[in-house]
Coordinates of N, CA and C and ligand atoms in Angstrom, one line a residue:
M1179 N 12.5 18.7 10.8 CA 11.9 18.0 9.7 C 11.3 16.7 10.2
R1180 N 10.0 16.5 10.2 CA 9.3 15.3 10.6 C 9.1 14.4 9.5
I1181 N 9.8 13.3 9.5 CA 9.7 12.3 8.3 C 8.8 11.1 8.8
A1182 N 7.9 10.7 7.9 CA 7.1 9.5 8.2 C 7.3 8.5 7.0
I1183 N 7.2 7.3 7.3 CA 7.3 6.2 6.3 C 5.9 5.5 6.3
Y1184 N 5.4 5.3 5.1 CA 4.1 4.5 5.0 C 4.5 3.2 4.3
P1185 N 4.6 2.1 5.0 CA 5.0 0.8 4.4 C 3.8 0.0 4.0
G1186 N 4.0 -0.9 3.0 CA 2.9 -1.8 2.7 C 3.3 -2.7 1.5
S1187 N 2.4 -3.6 1.2 CA 2.7 -4.5 0.0 C 2.2 -3.7 -1.2
F1188 N 1.2 -2.9 -1.1 CA 0.6 -2.2 -2.2 C 0.5 -3.1 -3.5
D1189 N -0.2 -4.2 -3.3 CA -0.3 -5.2 -4.4 C -1.7 -5.3 -4.9
P1190 N -2.3 -4.3 -5.6 CA -1.7 -3.0 -5.9 C -2.3 -1.9 -5.0
I1191 N -1.8 -0.7 -5.2 CA -2.3 0.4 -4.5 C -3.8 0.7 -4.8
T1192 N -4.5 1.1 -3.8 CA -6.0 1.3 -4.0 C -6.3 2.7 -3.5
N1193 N -7.6 3.1 -3.7 CA -8.0 4.4 -3.2 C -7.9 4.5 -1.7
G1194 N -8.0 3.4 -1.0 CA -7.9 3.4 0.4 C -6.5 3.8 0.8
H1195 N -5.5 3.2 0.2 CA -4.1 3.6 0.4 C -3.9 5.1 0.1
L1196 N -4.4 5.6 -1.0 CA -4.2 7.0 -1.4 C -4.8 7.9 -0.4
D1197 N -5.9 7.5 0.2 CA -6.6 8.4 1.2 C -5.6 8.5 2.4
I1198 N -5.0 7.4 2.8 CA -4.1 7.4 4.0 C -2.9 8.3 3.6
I1199 N -2.4 8.2 2.4 CA -1.2 9.0 2.0 C -1.5 10.5 2.1
Q1200 N -2.7 10.9 1.6 CA -3.0 12.3 1.6 C -3.2 12.8 3.0
R1201 N -3.8 12.0 3.9 CA -4.0 12.4 5.2 C -2.7 12.5 6.0
A1202 N -1.8 11.5 5.7 CA -0.5 11.5 6.4 C 0.4 12.6 6.0
Q1203 N 0.2 13.0 4.7 CA 1.0 14.1 4.2 C 0.8 15.4 5.0
R1204 N -0.5 15.5 5.5 CA -0.8 16.8 6.2 C -0.2 16.8 7.6
L1205 N 0.2 15.6 8.1 CA 0.7 15.5 9.5 C 2.2 15.6 9.6
F1206 N 2.9 15.3 8.4 CA 4.3 15.3 8.5 C 4.9 16.2 7.4
D1207 N 6.2 16.5 7.6 CA 6.9 17.4 6.7 C 7.3 16.6 5.4
R1208 N 7.6 15.4 5.6 CA 8.0 14.6 4.5 C 7.4 13.1 4.6
L1209 N 6.8 12.6 3.5 CA 6.2 11.3 3.6 C 6.9 10.4 2.5
I1210 N 7.3 9.2 3.0 CA 8.0 8.3 2.1 C 7.1 7.0 2.0
V1211 N 6.6 6.6 0.9 CA 5.9 5.4 0.7 C 6.9 4.3 0.4
A1212 N 6.9 3.3 1.3 CA 7.8 2.2 1.1 C 7.1 0.9 0.7
V1213 N 7.3 0.5 -0.6 CA 6.7 -0.7 -1.1 C 7.6 -1.8 -0.7
M1214 N 7.1 -2.7 0.2 CA 7.9 -3.8 0.8 C 7.7 -5.1 0.0
A1215 N 8.8 -5.8 -0.1 CA 8.7 -7.0 -1.0 C 7.6 -8.0 -0.5
N1216 N 7.6 -8.3 0.8 CA 6.6 -9.2 1.4 C 6.4 -10.5 0.6
P1217 N 7.5 -11.3 0.3 CA 7.4 -12.5 -0.5 C 6.4 -13.5 0.1
S1218 N 6.2 -13.5 1.4 CA 5.3 -14.5 2.0 C 3.9 -14.3 1.6
K1219 N 3.6 -13.1 1.1 CA 2.2 -12.8 0.6 C 2.0 -13.2 -0.9
H1220 N 3.0 -13.7 -1.5 CA 3.0 -14.1 -2.9 C 2.3 -13.0 -3.8
P1221 N 2.9 -11.9 -3.9 CA 2.2 -10.8 -4.6 C 2.0 -11.1 -6.1
L1222 N 0.9 -10.5 -6.6 CA 0.5 -10.6 -8.0 C 1.5 -9.8 -8.9
F1223 N 1.9 -8.6 -8.4 CA 2.8 -7.7 -9.2 C 4.2 -7.8 -8.6
T1224 N 5.2 -7.7 -9.4 CA 6.6 -7.7 -8.9 C 6.8 -6.4 -8.1
L1225 N 7.9 -6.4 -7.3 CA 8.2 -5.3 -6.5 C 8.3 -4.0 -7.3
E1226 N 9.0 -4.1 -8.4 CA 9.1 -2.9 -9.3 C 7.8 -2.4 -9.9
E1227 N 7.0 -3.4 -10.3 CA 5.6 -3.0 -10.9 C 4.8 -2.3 -9.8
R1228 N 4.9 -2.8 -8.6 CA 4.1 -2.2 -7.5 C 4.6 -0.8 -7.2
R1229 N 5.9 -0.6 -7.3 CA 6.5 0.7 -7.0 C 6.1 1.7 -8.1
R1230 N 6.1 1.2 -9.4 CA 5.7 2.1 -10.5 C 4.3 2.4 -10.4
L1231 N 3.4 1.5 -10.0 CA 2.0 1.8 -9.9 C 1.7 2.8 -8.9
V1232 N 2.4 2.8 -7.8 CA 2.2 3.8 -6.7 C 2.6 5.1 -7.3
Q1233 N 3.8 5.2 -8.0 CA 4.3 6.4 -8.5 C 3.2 7.0 -9.5
R1234 N 2.8 6.2 -10.4 CA 1.8 6.6 -11.5 C 0.5 7.1 -10.8
S1235 N 0.1 6.4 -9.8 CA -1.2 6.7 -9.2 C -1.1 8.1 -8.5
L1236 N 0.1 8.3 -7.9 CA 0.3 9.6 -7.2 C 0.2 10.8 -8.2
Q1237 N 0.9 10.5 -9.4 CA 0.9 11.5 -10.5 C -0.5 11.8 -10.9
E1238 N -1.3 10.6 -11.2 CA -2.6 10.7 -11.7 C -3.5 11.6 -10.8
R1239 N -3.3 11.5 -9.5 CA -4.1 12.2 -8.5 C -3.5 13.6 -8.2
G1240 N -2.4 13.9 -8.8 CA -1.8 15.2 -8.6 C -1.2 15.3 -7.2
I1241 N -0.8 14.2 -6.6 CA -0.2 14.2 -5.3 C 1.4 14.3 -5.5
H1242 N 1.9 15.4 -5.1 CA 3.4 15.6 -5.3 C 4.1 15.5 -3.9
E1243 N 5.4 15.6 -4.1 CA 6.3 15.6 -2.9 C 6.2 14.4 -2.0
V1244 N 5.7 13.3 -2.6 CA 5.8 12.0 -1.8 C 6.8 11.1 -2.5
Q1245 N 7.8 10.7 -1.7 CA 8.8 9.8 -2.3 C 8.3 8.4 -2.3
V1246 N 8.6 7.6 -3.3 CA 8.3 6.2 -3.4 C 9.5 5.3 -3.5
I1247 N 9.7 4.4 -2.6 CA 10.8 3.5 -2.7 C 10.4 2.1 -2.6
A1248 N 11.2 1.1 -3.1 CA 10.8 -0.3 -3.0 C 12.0 -1.0 -2.3
R1249 N 11.7 -1.8 -1.3 CA 12.7 -2.5 -0.5 C 12.3 -3.9 -0.1
D1250 N 13.4 -4.7 0.1 CA 13.2 -6.0 0.7 C 14.1 -6.1 1.9
C1251 N 13.6 -5.6 3.0 CA 14.4 -5.5 4.2 C 13.5 -5.4 5.4
L1252 N 14.1 -5.3 6.6 CA 13.4 -5.2 7.8 C 12.9 -3.8 7.9
L1253 N 11.5 -3.6 8.2 CA 10.9 -2.3 8.2 C 11.6 -1.3 9.2
I1254 N 11.8 -1.8 10.4 CA 12.3 -0.9 11.4 C 13.8 -0.4 11.0
A1255 N 14.5 -1.3 10.4 CA 15.9 -0.9 10.0 C 15.8 0.2 8.9
L1256 N 14.8 0.0 8.0 CA 14.6 1.0 6.9 C 14.1 2.4 7.5
A1257 N 13.2 2.3 8.5 CA 12.8 3.5 9.2 C 13.9 4.3 9.8
R1258 N 14.8 3.5 10.4 CA 16.0 4.2 11.1 C 16.9 4.8 10.0
E1259 N 17.1 4.0 8.9 CA 18.0 4.5 7.8 C 17.5 5.8 7.2
L1260 N 16.2 5.9 7.1 CA 15.6 7.1 6.5 C 15.4 8.3 7.5
G1261 N 15.7 8.0 8.8 CA 15.5 9.0 9.8 C 14.0 9.3 10.1
A1262 N 13.2 8.2 9.9 CA 11.7 8.4 10.1 C 11.4 8.5 11.6
A1263 N 10.5 9.4 11.9 CA 10.0 9.5 13.3 C 8.8 8.6 13.5
A1264 N 8.1 8.3 12.4 CA 6.9 7.5 12.5 C 6.7 6.6 11.4
I1265 N 6.0 5.4 11.7 CA 5.6 4.5 10.7 C 4.1 4.6 10.6
I1266 N 3.6 4.9 9.5 CA 2.1 5.1 9.3 C 1.5 3.8 8.9
R1267 N 0.3 3.5 9.5 CA -0.4 2.4 9.0 C -1.9 2.8 9.0
G1268 N -2.7 2.1 8.2 CA -4.1 2.4 8.2 C -4.9 1.3 9.0
L1269 N -6.0 1.6 9.6 CA -6.8 0.6 10.3 C -8.1 0.5 9.7
R1270 N -8.5 -0.7 9.3 CA -9.9 -0.9 8.8 C -10.7 -1.6 9.9
I1271 N -10.8 -2.9 9.7 CA -11.7 -3.6 10.6 C -10.9 -4.2 11.8
T1272 N -11.6 -4.8 12.7 CA -10.9 -5.3 13.9 C -9.8 -6.3 13.6
S1273 N -9.9 -7.0 12.5 CA -8.8 -8.0 12.3 C -7.5 -7.3 11.9
D1274 N -7.6 -6.1 11.4 CA -6.3 -5.3 11.1 C -5.7 -5.1 12.5
F1275 N -6.5 -4.8 13.5 CA -5.9 -4.4 14.8 C -5.0 -5.5 15.4
E1276 N -5.4 -6.7 15.3 CA -4.6 -7.8 16.0 C -3.2 -7.8 15.4
N1277 N -3.1 -7.8 14.1 CA -1.8 -7.9 13.4 C -1.0 -6.6 13.7
E1278 N -1.7 -5.5 13.6 CA -1.0 -4.2 13.8 C -0.4 -4.1 15.2
F1279 N -1.2 -4.6 16.2 CA -0.9 -4.5 17.6 C 0.5 -5.2 17.8
Q1280 N 0.5 -6.4 17.3 CA 1.7 -7.3 17.4 C 2.9 -6.6 16.7
T1281 N 2.7 -6.1 15.5 CA 3.8 -5.5 14.7 C 4.3 -4.3 15.4
A1282 N 3.4 -3.5 15.9 CA 3.8 -2.2 16.6 C 4.6 -2.5 17.8
L1283 N 4.2 -3.5 18.6 CA 4.9 -3.8 19.9 C 6.3 -4.4 19.5
T1284 N 6.4 -5.2 18.5 CA 7.7 -5.7 18.1 C 8.6 -4.6 17.6
N1285 N 8.0 -3.7 16.8 CA 8.9 -2.6 16.3 C 9.3 -1.7 17.4
R1286 N 8.5 -1.5 18.4 CA 8.9 -0.6 19.5 C 10.0 -1.3 20.3
D1287 N 9.9 -2.6 20.4 CA 10.9 -3.3 21.1 C 12.2 -3.2 20.4
L1288 N 12.2 -3.3 19.1 CA 13.4 -3.2 18.3 C 14.0 -1.8 18.3
D1289 N 13.1 -0.8 18.3 CA 13.6 0.6 18.3 C 12.5 1.5 18.8
S1290 N 12.7 2.0 20.0 CA 11.6 2.7 20.6 C 11.6 4.2 20.2
S1291 N 12.5 4.6 19.3 CA 12.5 6.0 18.8 C 11.6 6.2 17.6
V1292 N 11.1 5.1 17.1 CA 10.2 5.2 15.9 C 8.8 4.9 16.4
E1293 N 7.9 5.8 16.2 CA 6.5 5.7 16.7 C 5.6 5.1 15.6
S1294 N 4.7 4.2 16.0 CA 3.7 3.7 15.0 C 2.5 4.6 15.1
V1295 N 2.0 5.1 14.0 CA 0.9 6.0 14.0 C -0.2 5.4 13.1
Y1296 N -1.4 5.3 13.6 CA -2.5 4.6 12.9 C -3.6 5.6 12.5
L1297 N -3.9 5.6 11.2 CA -5.0 6.4 10.8 C -6.2 5.6 10.5
M1298 N -7.4 6.0 11.0 CA -8.6 5.2 10.8 C -9.0 5.4 9.4
T1299 N -9.5 4.3 8.8 CA -9.9 4.3 7.4 C -11.0 5.3 7.2
N1300 N -11.1 5.8 6.0 CA -12.2 6.7 5.5 C -13.4 5.7 5.3
R1301 N -14.6 6.2 5.8 CA -15.8 5.3 5.7 C -16.0 4.8 4.3
D1302 N -15.7 5.7 3.3 CA -16.0 5.3 1.9 C -15.1 4.2 1.4
Y1303 N -13.9 4.1 2.0 CA -13.0 3.1 1.5 C -12.7 1.9 2.5
S1304 N -13.6 1.9 3.6 CA -13.3 0.9 4.7 C -13.3 -0.5 4.2
F1305 N -14.0 -0.8 3.1 CA -14.1 -2.2 2.6 C -13.1 -2.5 1.6
I1306 N -12.4 -1.6 1.1 CA -11.4 -1.8 0.0 C -10.1 -2.4 0.5
S1307 N -9.7 -3.4 -0.2 CA -8.4 -4.0 0.1 C -7.8 -4.4 -1.2
S1308 N -6.5 -4.5 -1.3 CA -5.9 -5.0 -2.6 C -6.4 -6.4 -2.9
S1309 N -6.6 -7.2 -1.9 CA -7.1 -8.6 -2.2 C -8.5 -8.6 -2.9
I1310 N -9.4 -7.8 -2.3 CA -10.7 -7.8 -2.9 C -10.8 -7.2 -4.3
V1311 N -9.9 -6.2 -4.5 CA -9.8 -5.6 -5.8 C -9.3 -6.6 -6.9
K1312 N -8.3 -7.4 -6.5 CA -7.8 -8.4 -7.4 C -8.8 -9.5 -7.7
E1313 N -9.6 -9.9 -6.6 CA -10.6 -10.9 -6.8 C -11.7 -10.5 -7.7
V1314 N -12.1 -9.2 -7.6 CA -13.2 -8.7 -8.4 C -12.8 -8.6 -9.9
K1315 N -11.6 -8.1 -10.1 CA -11.1 -7.9 -11.4 C -10.8 -9.2 -12.1
R1316 N -10.2 -10.1 -11.3 CA -9.9 -11.5 -11.9 C -11.1 -12.1 -12.6
Y1317 N -12.3 -11.9 -12.0 CA -13.5 -12.4 -12.5 C -14.3 -11.4 -13.4
G1318 N -13.6 -10.4 -13.8 CA -14.2 -9.5 -14.8 C -15.1 -8.4 -14.2
G1319 N -15.0 -8.2 -12.9 CA -15.9 -7.2 -12.3 C -15.3 -5.8 -12.5
E1320 N -16.1 -4.8 -12.1 CA -15.7 -3.4 -12.3 C -15.0 -2.9 -11.1
V1321 N -13.8 -2.3 -11.2 CA -13.0 -1.9 -10.1 C -12.7 -0.4 -10.1
S1322 N -13.3 0.3 -11.1 CA -12.8 1.7 -11.3 C -13.1 2.6 -10.1
R1323 N -14.1 2.3 -9.3 CA -14.3 3.1 -8.1 C -13.4 2.9 -7.0
F1324 N -12.6 1.8 -7.1 CA -11.7 1.4 -6.0 C -10.3 1.7 -6.2
V1325 N -9.8 1.9 -7.4 CA -8.4 2.0 -7.7 C -8.2 3.1 -8.8
P1326 N -7.0 3.7 -8.8 CA -6.7 4.7 -9.9 C -6.7 4.0 -11.3
Q1327 N -6.8 4.8 -12.3 CA -6.9 4.2 -13.7 C -5.7 3.4 -14.0
A1328 N -4.5 3.8 -13.6 CA -3.3 3.1 -14.0 C -3.3 1.7 -13.4
V1329 N -3.9 1.6 -12.2 CA -4.0 0.2 -11.6 C -5.0 -0.6 -12.3
E1330 N -6.1 0.0 -12.6 CA -7.2 -0.8 -13.3 C -6.6 -1.4 -14.6
R1331 N -5.9 -0.5 -15.4 CA -5.3 -1.0 -16.6 C -4.3 -2.1 -16.4
A1332 N -3.5 -1.9 -15.4 CA -2.4 -2.9 -15.1 C -3.0 -4.3 -14.7
L1333 N -4.1 -4.2 -13.9 CA -4.8 -5.4 -13.5 C -5.4 -6.2 -14.7
G1334 N -6.0 -5.4 -15.6 CA -6.6 -5.9 -16.8 C -5.5 -6.7 -17.6
E1335 N -4.3 -6.0 -17.8 CA -3.2 -6.6 -18.5 C -2.7 -7.9 -17.9
K1336 N -2.5 -7.8 -16.5 CA -2.0 -8.9 -15.8 C -2.9 -10.2 -15.9
F1337 N -4.2 -10.0 -15.8 CA -5.1 -11.1 -15.9 C -5.2 -11.6 -17.3
Q1338 N -5.1 -10.7 -18.3 CA -5.1 -11.1 -19.7 C -3.9 -12.0 -20.0
Q1339 N -2.7 -11.6 -19.4 CA -1.5 -12.4 -19.6 C -1.7 -13.8 -19.0
D1340 N -2.3 -13.8 -17.8 CA -2.5 -15.1 -17.2 C -3.4 -16.0 -18.1
R1341 N -4.5 -15.4 -18.6 CA -5.4 -16.2 -19.4 C -4.7 -16.7 -20.7
D1342 N -3.9 -15.8 -21.3 CA -3.1 -16.1 -22.5 C -2.2 -17.3 -22.2
S1343 N -1.5 -17.2 -21.1 CA -0.5 -18.3 -20.8 C -1.2 -19.6 -20.5
H1344 N -2.4 -19.5 -19.9 CA -3.1 -20.8 -19.6 C -3.7 -21.4 -20.9
S1345 N -4.1 -20.5 -21.9 CA -4.7 -21.0 -23.1 C -3.7 -21.6 -24.0
T1346 N -2.4 -21.3 -23.8 CA -1.3 -21.9 -24.7 C -0.7 -23.1 -24.0
Q1347 N -1.1 -23.4 -22.8 CA -0.6 -24.6 -22.1 C -1.3 -25.9 -22.5
Ligands
ADP2379 P1 0.6 -5.0 4.2 O1 0.8 -6.3 3.5 O2 1.8 -4.4 4.8 O3 -0.6 -5.0 5.2 P2 -1.1 -3.4 2.4 O4 -0.8 -2.9 1.1 O5 -2.2 -4.5 2.5 O6 0.2 -4.0 3.1 O7 -1.6 -2.3 3.4 C1 -0.7 -1.3 3.8 C2 -1.4 -0.4 4.9 O8 -2.5 0.3 4.3 C3 -1.9 -1.2 6.0 O9 -1.7 -0.5 7.2 C4 -3.4 -1.3 5.7 O10 -4.1 -1.5 6.9 C5 -3.6 0.0 5.1 N1 -4.8 0.0 4.2 C6 -5.0 -0.8 3.2 N2 -6.2 -0.6 2.6 C7 -6.8 0.4 3.4 C8 -8.0 1.1 3.4 N3 -9.0 0.8 2.5 N4 -8.2 2.1 4.3 C9 -7.3 2.3 5.2 N5 -6.1 1.7 5.3 C10 -5.9 0.8 4.4

């Protein structure tokens, strides 16, 4: 049984992430999406909100048999705990490469039995990131082509809450 883990902040999940999930699913017997706390990134959504959005987005797309977990821990320790043979990551532009290179070498140093596997972005989603989606939606732009419906709704609600709390201050 070949298990892979796909970790990320998923703040929030986008169509780019979903594309990686579907392609990774074909390569491994079991895929686990691990929503990582990543507090240094100051996420917009809480860890539990992000986990639920991943879960709903998978349901919305009819993607089954992918487990979703949320954790605040060291990735390589989690991979070992889950018995994962591989850590899946997506690669977009060259700036992704620099970070990923450093992370992969560190993880290999910590545990050489877990392989880092990189999937090249789909051309159609190469420009999509959680940050750009948040930026567009924050200023009222259209994001329906970039994210599942559940995420679009959640972003709308989140920014509405922000506007409400600012208007009462
Ligand atoms: P992190 O904070 O760990 O980078 P992200 O949620 O930003 O978490 O990304 C998780 C993984 O998904 C990363 O490997 C990232 O490169 C990949 N990814 C994000 N968006 C895309 C995309 N549009 N196409 C391919 N891979 C992507």
